[in-house]
């Protein structure tokens, strides 16, 4: 364990961050949320250059949210939403740099991640098929044709299932699969709470 903590990046850190996200009051804490994303970005970057357009967008979005978080001292997603909604929904919709629209993009991407990890856990060996299916069931409907095309091409460069479980760096294949089984519900939880929050405030279609 100590060796793993001192060693190279492990996907376990990402999943631990998403586990730390949800409080007993069902608030989503921003610090672990962004920390989970930072880890995910490092992971995406390790997948090679074809993924750089995907990670670049996530980097920009995480940076914007860090800025908002530092400026206003938000602790949770709930407090960010409340703060931005205080100006009115119309004003919020008019902003292209709001925390809400930015979180919404990451939120949709989290669904993609959740579906992909579920597929990986299921044992389907073709990661590019898994990733494409997960994408089509989530983010794709929000992307223009050119982004969908580029994303689908990038997925073809994904490593095999065996290699993927290896680079997650959580131990043996069995351990990696067990960790996925443990972690996926936490990601699912973060996703559903955010989905509820955004539904409640009519924020699911922020431009
Ligand atoms: C191995 C599986 C890993 C899944 C990680 C998820 C990464 C999410 C990043 C997806 C980005 C795709 C390319 C960018 C598209 C942007 O136009 C789009 N961003 C997102 C996150 O959907 C929309 O952002 P915009 O243009 O409205 O600011």
PDB file of C-alpha atoms in Angstrom, residues 41 44 50-59 112 150-151 154-155:
ATOM      1  CA  UNK A  41      -7.020  13.911 -16.992  1.00  0.00           C
ATOM      2  CA  UNK A  44      -6.287  10.349 -20.335  1.00  0.00           C
ATOM      3  CA  UNK A  50      -4.901  10.958 -29.870  1.00  0.00           C
ATOM      4  CA  UNK A  51      -6.568  11.717 -26.563  1.00  0.00           C
ATOM      5  CA  UNK A  52      -5.074  15.165 -26.207  1.00  0.00           C
ATOM      6  CA  UNK A  53      -8.069  16.995 -27.722  1.00  0.00           C
ATOM      7  CA  UNK A  54     -10.272  15.230 -25.216  1.00  0.00           C
ATOM      8  CA  UNK A  55      -8.029  15.965 -22.253  1.00  0.00           C
ATOM      9  CA  UNK A  56      -7.462  19.599 -23.344  1.00  0.00           C
ATOM     10  CA  UNK A  57     -11.153  20.364 -23.070  1.00  0.00           C
ATOM     11  CA  UNK A  58     -11.350  18.733 -19.649  1.00  0.00           C
ATOM     12  CA  UNK A  59      -8.236  20.658 -18.508  1.00  0.00           C
ATOM     13  CA  UNK A 112     -19.619   8.282 -20.231  1.00  0.00           C
ATOM     14  CA  UNK A 150     -12.820  12.756 -33.953  1.00  0.00           C
ATOM     15  CA  UNK A 151     -13.802  11.028 -30.727  1.00  0.00           C
ATOM     16  CA  UNK A 154      -9.531   8.358 -30.976  1.00  0.00           C
ATOM     17  CA  UNK A 155     -11.328   5.401 -29.389  1.00  0.00           C
TER      18      UNK A 155
END
